[in-house]
PDB file of C-alpha atoms in Angstrom:
ATOM      1  CA  GLN A 210      89.585  98.670  95.409  1.00  0.00           C
ATOM      2  CA  VAL A 211      91.690  98.685  98.584  1.00  0.00           C
ATOM      3  CA  GLN A 212      91.307 100.983 101.550  1.00  0.00           C
ATOM      4  CA  LEU A 213      94.096 101.758 104.014  1.00  0.00           C
ATOM      5  CA  VAL A 214      93.440 103.015 107.519  1.00  0.00           C
ATOM      6  CA  GLU A 215      96.388 104.301 109.528  1.00  0.00           C
ATOM      7  CA  SER A 216      96.479 104.872 113.253  1.00  0.00           C
ATOM      8  CA  GLY A 217      98.905 105.477 116.070  1.00  0.00           C
ATOM      9  CA  GLY A 218     100.286 108.914 115.332  1.00  0.00           C
ATOM     10  CA  GLY A 219     100.470 111.703 117.869  1.00  0.00           C
ATOM     11  CA  LEU A 220     102.677 113.988 119.902  1.00  0.00           C
ATOM     12  CA  VAL A 221     105.643 112.485 121.707  1.00  0.00           C
ATOM     13  CA  GLN A 222     108.692 113.858 123.470  1.00  0.00           C
ATOM     14  CA  PRO A 223     112.184 113.294 122.073  1.00  0.00           C
ATOM     15  CA  GLY A 224     113.392 109.832 123.044  1.00  0.00           C
ATOM     16  CA  GLY A 225     109.866 108.488 123.199  1.00  0.00           C
ATOM     17  CA  SER A 226     108.148 105.757 121.215  1.00  0.00           C
ATOM     18  CA  LEU A 227     105.113 105.350 119.003  1.00  0.00           C
ATOM     19  CA  ARG A 228     103.646 102.425 117.117  1.00  0.00           C
ATOM     20  CA  LEU A 229     101.884 103.043 113.820  1.00  0.00           C
ATOM     21  CA  SER A 230      99.414 100.617 112.277  1.00  0.00           C
ATOM     22  CA  CYS A 231      97.983 100.417 108.783  1.00  0.00           C
ATOM     23  CA  ALA A 232      95.144  98.021 108.053  1.00  0.00           C
ATOM     24  CA  ALA A 233      94.199  97.150 104.489  1.00  0.00           C
ATOM     25  CA  SER A 234      90.667  96.155 103.540  1.00  0.00           C
ATOM     26  CA  GLY A 235      88.603  95.716 100.407  1.00  0.00           C
ATOM     27  CA  SER A 236      89.315  93.657  97.316  1.00  0.00           C
ATOM     28  CA  LEU A 237      92.428  91.894  98.514  1.00  0.00           C
ATOM     29  CA  PHE A 238      93.848  89.020  96.495  1.00  0.00           C
ATOM     30  CA  SER A 239      97.569  89.175  96.890  1.00  0.00           C
ATOM     31  CA  ILE A 240      99.211  91.841  99.024  1.00  0.00           C
ATOM     32  CA  GLY A 241     102.869  92.231  98.262  1.00  0.00           C
ATOM     33  CA  ARG A 242     105.168  94.915  99.547  1.00  0.00           C
ATOM     34  CA  MET A 243     103.944  97.066 102.427  1.00  0.00           C
ATOM     35  CA  GLY A 244     105.713 100.162 103.588  1.00  0.00           C
ATOM     36  CA  TRP A 245     105.773 103.493 105.326  1.00  0.00           C
ATOM     37  CA  TYR A 246     106.776 106.799 103.807  1.00  0.00           C
ATOM     38  CA  ARG A 247     106.934 110.178 105.473  1.00  0.00           C
ATOM     39  CA  GLN A 248     106.770 113.784 104.420  1.00  0.00           C
ATOM     40  CA  GLY A 249     108.089 116.437 106.756  1.00  0.00           C
ATOM     41  CA  PRO A 250     107.366 120.165 106.560  1.00  0.00           C
ATOM     42  CA  GLY A 251     108.878 121.533 103.360  1.00  0.00           C
ATOM     43  CA  LYS A 252     110.406 118.177 102.484  1.00  0.00           C
ATOM     44  CA  GLN A 253     109.868 115.579  99.812  1.00  0.00           C
ATOM     45  CA  ARG A 254     108.194 112.298 100.574  1.00  0.00           C
ATOM     46  CA  GLU A 255     110.756 109.657 101.538  1.00  0.00           C
ATOM     47  CA  LEU A 256     110.708 105.948 102.189  1.00  0.00           C
ATOM     48  CA  VAL A 257     111.033 105.098 105.876  1.00  0.00           C
ATOM     49  CA  ALA A 258     110.752 101.317 105.797  1.00  0.00           C
ATOM     50  CA  ALA A 259     109.253  98.549 103.696  1.00  0.00           C
ATOM     51  CA  ILE A 260     108.661  94.837 104.050  1.00  0.00           C
ATOM     52  CA  THR A 261     107.993  92.215 101.399  1.00  0.00           C
ATOM     53  CA  GLY A 262     105.453  89.429 101.585  1.00  0.00           C
ATOM     54  CA  GLY A 263     108.280  87.096 102.530  1.00  0.00           C
ATOM     55  CA  GLY A 264     109.322  89.290 105.422  1.00  0.00           C
ATOM     56  CA  THR A 265     112.414  90.962 104.001  1.00  0.00           C
ATOM     57  CA  SER A 266     112.658  94.531 105.242  1.00  0.00           C
ATOM     58  CA  ASN A 267     114.659  97.603 104.380  1.00  0.00           C
ATOM     59  CA  TYR A 268     115.040 100.950 106.122  1.00  0.00           C
ATOM     60  CA  ALA A 269     116.146 104.485 105.509  1.00  0.00           C
ATOM     61  CA  GLU A 270     119.588 105.074 106.970  1.00  0.00           C
ATOM     62  CA  SER A 271     118.213 107.743 109.280  1.00  0.00           C
ATOM     63  CA  VAL A 272     115.942 105.282 111.103  1.00  0.00           C
ATOM     64  CA  LYS A 273     118.028 102.113 111.156  1.00  0.00           C
ATOM     65  CA  GLY A 274     118.351 100.752 114.671  1.00  0.00           C
ATOM     66  CA  ARG A 275     115.433 102.849 115.931  1.00  0.00           C
ATOM     67  CA  PHE A 276     112.445 101.789 113.809  1.00  0.00           C
ATOM     68  CA  THR A 277     111.131  98.291 113.153  1.00  0.00           C
ATOM     69  CA  ILE A 278     108.630  97.366 110.474  1.00  0.00           C
ATOM     70  CA  SER A 279     106.509  94.227 110.744  1.00  0.00           C
ATOM     71  CA  ARG A 280     103.365  92.790 109.224  1.00  0.00           C
ATOM     72  CA  ASP A 281     100.529  90.469 110.149  1.00  0.00           C
ATOM     73  CA  ASN A 282      99.404  88.808 106.934  1.00  0.00           C
ATOM     74  CA  ALA A 283      96.321  87.309 108.578  1.00  0.00           C
ATOM     75  CA  LYS A 284      95.147  90.827 109.454  1.00  0.00           C
ATOM     76  CA  ASN A 285      96.481  92.527 106.303  1.00  0.00           C
ATOM     77  CA  THR A 286      98.192  94.988 108.617  1.00  0.00           C
ATOM     78  CA  VAL A 287     101.617  96.574 108.658  1.00  0.00           C
ATOM     79  CA  TYR A 288     103.178  98.131 111.742  1.00  0.00           C
ATOM     80  CA  LEU A 289     105.970 100.596 112.362  1.00  0.00           C
ATOM     81  CA  GLN A 290     107.489 100.578 115.834  1.00  0.00           C
ATOM     82  CA  MET A 291     109.360 103.835 116.321  1.00  0.00           C
ATOM     83  CA  ASN A 292     111.751 104.149 119.252  1.00  0.00           C
ATOM     84  CA  ARG A 293     114.159 106.887 120.333  1.00  0.00           C
ATOM     85  CA  LEU A 294     112.239 109.409 118.324  1.00  0.00           C
ATOM     86  CA  LYS A 295     113.917 112.654 117.336  1.00  0.00           C
ATOM     87  CA  PRO A 296     112.464 116.036 116.405  1.00  0.00           C
ATOM     88  CA  GLU A 297     113.583 115.428 112.818  1.00  0.00           C
ATOM     89  CA  ASP A 298     111.242 112.431 112.682  1.00  0.00           C
ATOM     90  CA  THR A 299     108.322 114.866 112.742  1.00  0.00           C
ATOM     91  CA  ALA A 300     106.278 114.245 109.606  1.00  0.00           C
ATOM     92  CA  VAL A 301     103.094 112.857 108.175  1.00  0.00           C
ATOM     93  CA  TYR A 302     103.595 109.098 107.945  1.00  0.00           C
ATOM     94  CA  ILE A 303     101.883 107.484 105.002  1.00  0.00           C
ATOM     95  CA  CYS A 304     101.192 103.816 104.473  1.00  0.00           C
ATOM     96  CA  CYS A 305     101.763 102.254 101.049  1.00  0.00           C
ATOM     97  CA  VAL A 306     100.588  98.819  99.958  1.00  0.00           C
ATOM     98  CA  THR A 307     101.117  96.933  96.731  1.00  0.00           C
ATOM     99  CA  GLU A 308      98.328  94.574  95.730  1.00  0.00           C
ATOM    100  CA  ARG A 309      99.048  92.733  92.494  1.00  0.00           C
ATOM    101  CA  GLU A 310     100.061  95.473  90.039  1.00  0.00           C
ATOM    102  CA  TYR A 311      98.347  98.254  91.968  1.00  0.00           C
ATOM    103  CA  VAL A 312      99.816 100.650  94.530  1.00  0.00           C
ATOM    104  CA  TYR A 313      97.606 102.139  97.219  1.00  0.00           C
ATOM    105  CA  TRP A 314      98.325 105.019  99.590  1.00  0.00           C
ATOM    106  CA  GLY A 315      96.794 105.901 102.921  1.00  0.00           C
ATOM    107  CA  LYS A 316      95.854 109.409 103.952  1.00  0.00           C
ATOM    108  CA  GLY A 317      98.646 109.634 106.497  1.00  0.00           C
ATOM    109  CA  THR A 318      98.964 110.076 110.237  1.00  0.00           C
ATOM    110  CA  GLN A 319     100.795 112.960 111.895  1.00  0.00           C
ATOM    111  CA  VAL A 320     103.776 112.247 114.112  1.00  0.00           C
ATOM    112  CA  THR A 321     105.155 115.196 116.053  1.00  0.00           C
ATOM    113  CA  VAL A 322     108.274 114.879 118.185  1.00  0.00           C
ATOM    114  CA  SER A 323     108.647 117.867 120.449  1.00  0.00           C
ATOM    115  CA  SER A 324     109.291 118.788 124.058  1.00  0.00           C
TER     116      SER A 324
END
């Protein structure tokens, strides 16, 4: 079993920055893809960014150039640096980790962008 603990969410003004972290713990043998999804009010869950074990990343078009995903394999942690935040980035951000053939989800952390 794998547990995911997210942190770093909060309230920020438009144009501001936040850094999210997601630490995986438990029965870890081989962590593969790590990523962040988000679900805004009344919206479907969408992929924000993901990164493979080899470091290849991909992003939603809406966040390209503003968000950066990274990972620290020694700490089993994935990060999401979010810059130039917009009100439309307001959502619950949810960490997702693939470990062998299993997919694990965090509980989510709220990000609110508002003046």
